Amino acid sequence: YIGDCIMALFNLPSHLEEHENAACHAATECAQLLKRLNKRWKSFYNLELGQRIGINSGEVLAGNIGSSQRLAFTCIGDNVNLASRVENINKYYGTSILITESTWQKIDHEIFSSRKISTVKVEGKNIETSLYEITKESKPEKKELFKMYEDALSWYDSNQLEAAKNSLDKLLQKHPKDMPSLHLMQRIEKSMSGEWERVEAMEK
């Protein structure tokens, strides 16, 4: 536990096959359980809780870290920091689960549906990474939403702003509350009146 945050490690300290899938299974199951709990809390207490999850894959420094007075098993490094930044970035897009491209490349896409949300640079890093939202939902409406969004994002990434806006307009007619789409529309409108940027620079 780190304040109100939980850092979960997969493939540490013991080897775990398909650990990227395991991490994404854990994240999506947390989301499904919270959705059920929120229905109950809403009816009894008029209260709902949110959560944000960021997942990244890569090498870390792991072991018993500390001093002779206090040692604890943990991991540190750039990839740990990136996972933390990705968790926080959810609030910009209105998402609850985001994974980096290094994780996305290794998950089973027959199990998880995903859409590329954006390409970003986090504060203090010059390396860009693509971020993906994942879900286990297999409803046709969800797959259509993800496909339409990625089409619009592809137009935007190619600096075809009119095509991106037209594509996104059609999406928002069907899904007017989709937060990543509303965020992308803001980027498109800003780019039309100023300088286009394919990569979003994210602050803390």
mmCIF file of C-alpha atoms in Angstrom:
data_model
loop_
_atom_site.group_PDB
_atom_site.id
_atom_site.type_symbol
_atom_site.label_atom_id
_atom_site.label_comp_id
_atom_site.label_asym_id
_atom_site.label_seq_id
_atom_site.Cartn_x
_atom_site.Cartn_y
_atom_site.Cartn_z
ATOM 1 C CA TYR A 1 0.000 0.000 0.000
ATOM 2 C CA ILE A 2 1.193 3.520 -0.856
ATOM 3 C CA GLY A 3 -1.310 5.948 0.636
ATOM 4 C CA ASP A 4 -4.587 5.140 -1.118
ATOM 5 C CA CYS A 5 -2.709 3.240 -3.852
ATOM 6 C CA ILE A 6 -1.860 -0.432 -4.252
ATOM 7 C CA MET A 7 1.241 -1.400 -6.250
ATOM 8 C CA ALA A 8 0.873 -4.962 -7.525
ATOM 9 C CA LEU A 9 3.793 -6.905 -9.018
ATOM 10 C CA PHE A 10 3.415 -9.705 -11.547
ATOM 11 C CA ASN A 11 6.294 -12.043 -12.448
ATOM 12 C CA LEU A 12 7.954 -11.085 -9.151
ATOM 13 C CA PRO A 13 9.331 -12.494 -6.919
ATOM 14 C CA SER A 14 8.512 -15.781 -8.704
ATOM 15 C CA HIS A 15 8.272 -16.394 -12.434
ATOM 16 C CA LEU A 16 4.736 -16.142 -13.817
ATOM 17 C CA GLU A 17 3.786 -17.237 -17.317
ATOM 18 C CA GLU A 18 1.815 -14.688 -19.347
ATOM 19 C CA HIS A 19 2.099 -12.142 -16.565
ATOM 20 C CA GLU A 20 0.823 -9.337 -18.794
ATOM 21 C CA ASN A 21 -2.450 -11.235 -19.196
ATOM 22 C CA ALA A 22 -2.572 -11.860 -15.443
ATOM 23 C CA ALA A 23 -2.183 -8.158 -14.682
ATOM 24 C CA CYS A 24 -4.910 -7.224 -17.147
ATOM 25 C CA HIS A 25 -7.213 -9.953 -15.795
ATOM 26 C CA ALA A 26 -6.769 -8.501 -12.301
ATOM 27 C CA ALA A 27 -7.474 -4.965 -13.515
ATOM 28 C CA THR A 28 -10.619 -5.823 -15.467
ATOM 29 C CA GLU A 29 -11.971 -7.992 -12.650
ATOM 30 C CA CYS A 30 -11.471 -5.099 -10.214
ATOM 31 C CA ALA A 31 -13.410 -2.862 -12.601
ATOM 32 C CA GLN A 32 -16.257 -5.363 -12.935
ATOM 33 C CA LEU A 33 -16.506 -5.846 -9.174
ATOM 34 C CA LEU A 34 -16.485 -2.105 -8.501
ATOM 35 C CA LYS A 35 -19.276 -1.648 -11.035
ATOM 36 C CA ARG A 36 -21.430 -4.131 -9.114
ATOM 37 C CA LEU A 37 -20.563 -2.572 -5.762
ATOM 38 C CA ASN A 38 -21.369 0.904 -7.043
ATOM 39 C CA LYS A 39 -24.885 -0.206 -7.960
ATOM 40 C CA ARG A 40 -25.399 -1.339 -4.373
ATOM 41 C CA TRP A 41 -23.800 1.743 -2.825
ATOM 42 C CA LYS A 42 -25.783 4.020 -5.133
ATOM 43 C CA SER A 43 -29.090 2.507 -4.005
ATOM 44 C CA PHE A 44 -28.243 2.483 -0.289
ATOM 45 C CA TYR A 45 -26.024 5.536 0.167
ATOM 46 C CA ASN A 46 -26.304 7.532 -3.085
ATOM 47 C CA LEU A 47 -22.543 7.090 -3.358
ATOM 48 C CA GLU A 48 -20.225 5.772 -6.064
ATOM 49 C CA LEU A 49 -16.468 5.254 -5.990
ATOM 50 C CA GLY A 50 -13.995 5.384 -8.839
ATOM 51 C CA GLN A 51 -10.633 3.793 -9.444
ATOM 52 C CA ARG A 52 -7.671 4.270 -11.775
ATOM 53 C CA ILE A 53 -5.293 1.505 -12.861
ATOM 54 C CA GLY A 54 -2.071 1.872 -14.844
ATOM 55 C CA ILE A 55 -0.152 -1.144 -16.156
ATOM 56 C CA ASN A 56 3.336 -1.204 -17.651
ATOM 57 C CA SER A 57 5.789 -3.998 -18.506
ATOM 58 C CA GLY A 58 9.562 -3.842 -18.368
ATOM 59 C CA GLU A 59 12.706 -4.417 -16.360
ATOM 60 C CA VAL A 60 12.858 -3.164 -12.773
ATOM 61 C CA LEU A 61 15.225 -3.354 -9.830
ATOM 62 C CA ALA A 62 13.547 -5.696 -7.339
ATOM 63 C CA GLY A 63 14.564 -7.085 -3.990
ATOM 64 C CA ASN A 64 14.706 -6.329 -0.291
ATOM 65 C CA ILE A 65 15.268 -2.594 -0.258
ATOM 66 C CA GLY A 66 15.842 -0.412 2.801
ATOM 67 C CA SER A 67 18.286 -0.348 5.704
ATOM 68 C CA SER A 68 19.424 -2.641 8.492
ATOM 69 C CA GLN A 69 16.563 -1.275 10.616
ATOM 70 C CA ARG A 70 13.871 -1.872 8.021
ATOM 71 C CA LEU A 71 13.819 -3.958 4.858
ATOM 72 C CA ALA A 72 10.879 -4.590 2.530
ATOM 73 C CA PHE A 73 10.516 -6.402 -0.777
ATOM 74 C CA THR A 74 9.672 -3.909 -3.509
ATOM 75 C CA CYS A 75 10.778 -2.721 -6.928
ATOM 76 C CA ILE A 76 12.018 0.607 -8.264
ATOM 77 C CA GLY A 77 13.015 2.051 -11.621
ATOM 78 C CA ASP A 78 11.770 3.939 -14.664
ATOM 79 C CA ASN A 79 9.205 1.289 -15.556
ATOM 80 C CA VAL A 80 7.676 1.501 -12.080
ATOM 81 C CA ASN A 81 7.488 5.279 -12.397
ATOM 82 C CA LEU A 82 5.862 4.992 -15.821
ATOM 83 C CA ALA A 83 3.139 2.697 -14.474
ATOM 84 C CA SER A 84 2.430 5.276 -11.768
ATOM 85 C CA ARG A 85 2.228 8.086 -14.332
ATOM 86 C CA VAL A 86 -0.103 6.032 -16.524
ATOM 87 C CA GLU A 87 -2.415 5.417 -13.571
ATOM 88 C CA ASN A 88 -2.654 9.169 -13.053
ATOM 89 C CA ILE A 89 -3.188 9.883 -16.766
ATOM 90 C CA ASN A 90 -6.539 8.076 -16.607
ATOM 91 C CA LYS A 91 -8.057 11.246 -15.156
ATOM 92 C CA TYR A 92 -7.273 13.191 -18.342
ATOM 93 C CA TYR A 93 -9.204 10.748 -20.515
ATOM 94 C CA GLY A 94 -11.970 9.707 -18.133
ATOM 95 C CA THR A 95 -10.777 6.095 -18.282
ATOM 96 C CA SER A 96 -10.246 3.647 -15.434
ATOM 97 C CA ILE A 97 -7.681 1.238 -16.951
ATOM 98 C CA LEU A 98 -4.783 2.200 -19.211
ATOM 99 C CA ILE A 99 -1.878 0.025 -20.307
ATOM 100 C CA THR A 100 1.317 0.923 -22.130
ATOM 101 C CA GLU A 101 2.264 -0.383 -25.545
ATOM 102 C CA SER A 102 4.851 -2.736 -24.032
ATOM 103 C CA THR A 103 2.031 -4.496 -22.169
ATOM 104 C CA TRP A 104 -0.477 -4.248 -25.022
ATOM 105 C CA GLN A 105 1.879 -6.063 -27.402
ATOM 106 C CA LYS A 106 1.918 -9.150 -25.155
ATOM 107 C CA ILE A 107 -1.703 -9.574 -24.054
ATOM 108 C CA ASP A 108 -4.190 -12.002 -25.593
ATOM 109 C CA HIS A 109 -6.366 -9.899 -27.896
ATOM 110 C CA GLU A 110 -8.911 -12.695 -28.082
ATOM 111 C CA ILE A 111 -9.618 -12.091 -24.386
ATOM 112 C CA PHE A 112 -9.241 -8.320 -24.123
ATOM 113 C CA SER A 113 -10.792 -5.678 -26.340
ATOM 114 C CA SER A 114 -8.719 -2.526 -26.579
ATOM 115 C CA ARG A 115 -8.452 0.841 -28.224
ATOM 116 C CA LYS A 116 -5.449 3.075 -28.612
ATOM 117 C CA ILE A 117 -6.214 6.237 -26.648
ATOM 118 C CA SER A 118 -3.230 8.431 -27.501
ATOM 119 C CA THR A 119 0.533 8.669 -27.762
ATOM 120 C CA VAL A 120 2.088 10.559 -24.863
ATOM 121 C CA LYS A 121 5.313 11.732 -23.289
ATOM 122 C CA VAL A 122 5.279 11.807 -19.510
ATOM 123 C CA GLU A 123 6.983 14.585 -17.595
ATOM 124 C CA GLY A 124 10.743 14.202 -17.398
ATOM 125 C CA LYS A 125 10.931 11.573 -20.161
ATOM 126 C CA ASN A 126 11.769 12.014 -23.841
ATOM 127 C CA ILE A 127 10.478 8.584 -24.842
ATOM 128 C CA GLU A 128 6.929 8.472 -26.193
ATOM 129 C CA THR A 129 4.555 5.606 -25.499
ATOM 130 C CA SER A 130 1.130 4.689 -26.817
ATOM 131 C CA LEU A 131 -1.609 4.092 -24.260
ATOM 132 C CA TYR A 132 -4.494 1.655 -24.610
ATOM 133 C CA GLU A 133 -7.774 1.239 -22.789
ATOM 134 C CA ILE A 134 -8.753 -2.395 -22.229
ATOM 135 C CA THR A 135 -11.932 -4.216 -21.312
ATOM 136 C CA LYS A 136 -13.316 -7.736 -21.300
ATOM 137 C CA GLU A 137 -16.657 -6.513 -22.607
ATOM 138 C CA SER A 138 -17.507 -8.216 -25.889
ATOM 139 C CA LYS A 139 -20.712 -6.345 -26.734
ATOM 140 C CA PRO A 140 -20.916 -5.256 -30.393
ATOM 141 C CA GLU A 141 -21.589 -1.678 -29.254
ATOM 142 C CA LYS A 142 -18.310 -1.566 -27.332
ATOM 143 C CA LYS A 143 -16.325 -2.999 -30.239
ATOM 144 C CA GLU A 144 -17.952 -0.492 -32.593
ATOM 145 C CA LEU A 145 -17.072 2.356 -30.227
ATOM 146 C CA PHE A 146 -13.437 1.259 -30.019
ATOM 147 C CA LYS A 147 -13.191 0.891 -33.816
ATOM 148 C CA MET A 148 -14.747 4.296 -34.524
ATOM 149 C CA TYR A 149 -12.475 5.973 -31.983
ATOM 150 C CA GLU A 150 -9.323 4.423 -33.409
ATOM 151 C CA ASP A 151 -10.388 5.494 -36.909
ATOM 152 C CA ALA A 152 -10.752 9.089 -35.722
ATOM 153 C CA LEU A 153 -7.440 8.935 -33.842
ATOM 154 C CA SER A 154 -5.704 7.571 -36.938
ATOM 155 C CA TRP A 155 -6.946 10.551 -38.954
ATOM 156 C CA TYR A 156 -5.777 12.891 -36.208
ATOM 157 C CA ASP A 157 -2.337 11.270 -35.988
ATOM 158 C CA SER A 158 -2.000 11.801 -39.758
ATOM 159 C CA ASN A 159 -2.889 15.501 -39.338
ATOM 160 C CA GLN A 160 -6.098 14.981 -41.325
ATOM 161 C CA LEU A 161 -8.115 17.122 -38.952
ATOM 162 C CA GLU A 162 -11.321 17.515 -40.970
ATOM 163 C CA ALA A 163 -11.535 13.768 -41.507
ATOM 164 C CA ALA A 164 -10.826 13.183 -37.817
ATOM 165 C CA LYS A 165 -13.562 15.624 -36.790
ATOM 166 C CA ASN A 166 -16.113 14.126 -39.179
ATOM 167 C CA SER A 167 -15.340 10.626 -37.939
ATOM 168 C CA LEU A 168 -15.570 11.709 -34.320
ATOM 169 C CA ASP A 169 -18.845 13.576 -34.909
ATOM 170 C CA LYS A 170 -20.423 10.298 -36.024
ATOM 171 C CA LEU A 171 -19.071 8.529 -32.945
ATOM 172 C CA LEU A 172 -20.367 11.172 -30.543
ATOM 173 C CA GLN A 173 -23.835 10.996 -32.066
ATOM 174 C CA LYS A 174 -23.967 7.392 -30.861
ATOM 175 C CA HIS A 175 -21.840 7.736 -27.726
ATOM 176 C CA PRO A 176 -22.152 11.361 -26.540
ATOM 177 C CA LYS A 177 -20.688 10.659 -23.084
ATOM 178 C CA ASP A 178 -17.546 8.826 -24.184
ATOM 179 C CA MET A 179 -14.866 10.784 -22.355
ATOM 180 C CA PRO A 180 -11.825 9.869 -24.512
ATOM 181 C CA SER A 181 -13.784 10.988 -27.590
ATOM 182 C CA LEU A 182 -14.690 14.299 -25.966
ATOM 183 C CA HIS A 183 -11.028 14.799 -25.059
ATOM 184 C CA LEU A 184 -9.936 13.987 -28.613
ATOM 185 C CA MET A 185 -12.477 16.455 -30.009
ATOM 186 C CA GLN A 186 -10.926 19.164 -27.840
ATOM 187 C CA ARG A 187 -7.509 18.302 -29.265
ATOM 188 C CA ILE A 188 -8.861 18.447 -32.812
ATOM 189 C CA GLU A 189 -10.516 21.833 -32.291
ATOM 190 C CA LYS A 190 -7.380 23.197 -30.633
ATOM 191 C CA SER A 191 -5.229 21.929 -33.507
ATOM 192 C CA MET A 192 -7.538 23.517 -36.080
ATOM 193 C CA SER A 193 -7.004 26.917 -34.492
ATOM 194 C CA GLY A 194 -3.339 26.507 -33.675
ATOM 195 C CA GLU A 195 -0.450 24.068 -33.813
ATOM 196 C CA TRP A 196 -1.082 20.352 -34.290
ATOM 197 C CA GLU A 197 0.768 17.955 -31.990
ATOM 198 C CA ARG A 198 0.589 14.208 -32.488
ATOM 199 C CA VAL A 199 2.146 13.419 -29.107
ATOM 200 C CA GLU A 200 0.563 14.744 -25.924
ATOM 201 C CA ALA A 201 2.958 16.044 -23.279
ATOM 202 C CA MET A 202 1.634 14.932 -19.911
ATOM 203 C CA GLU A 203 2.419 16.705 -16.668
ATOM 204 C CA LYS A 204 2.228 15.088 -13.247
#
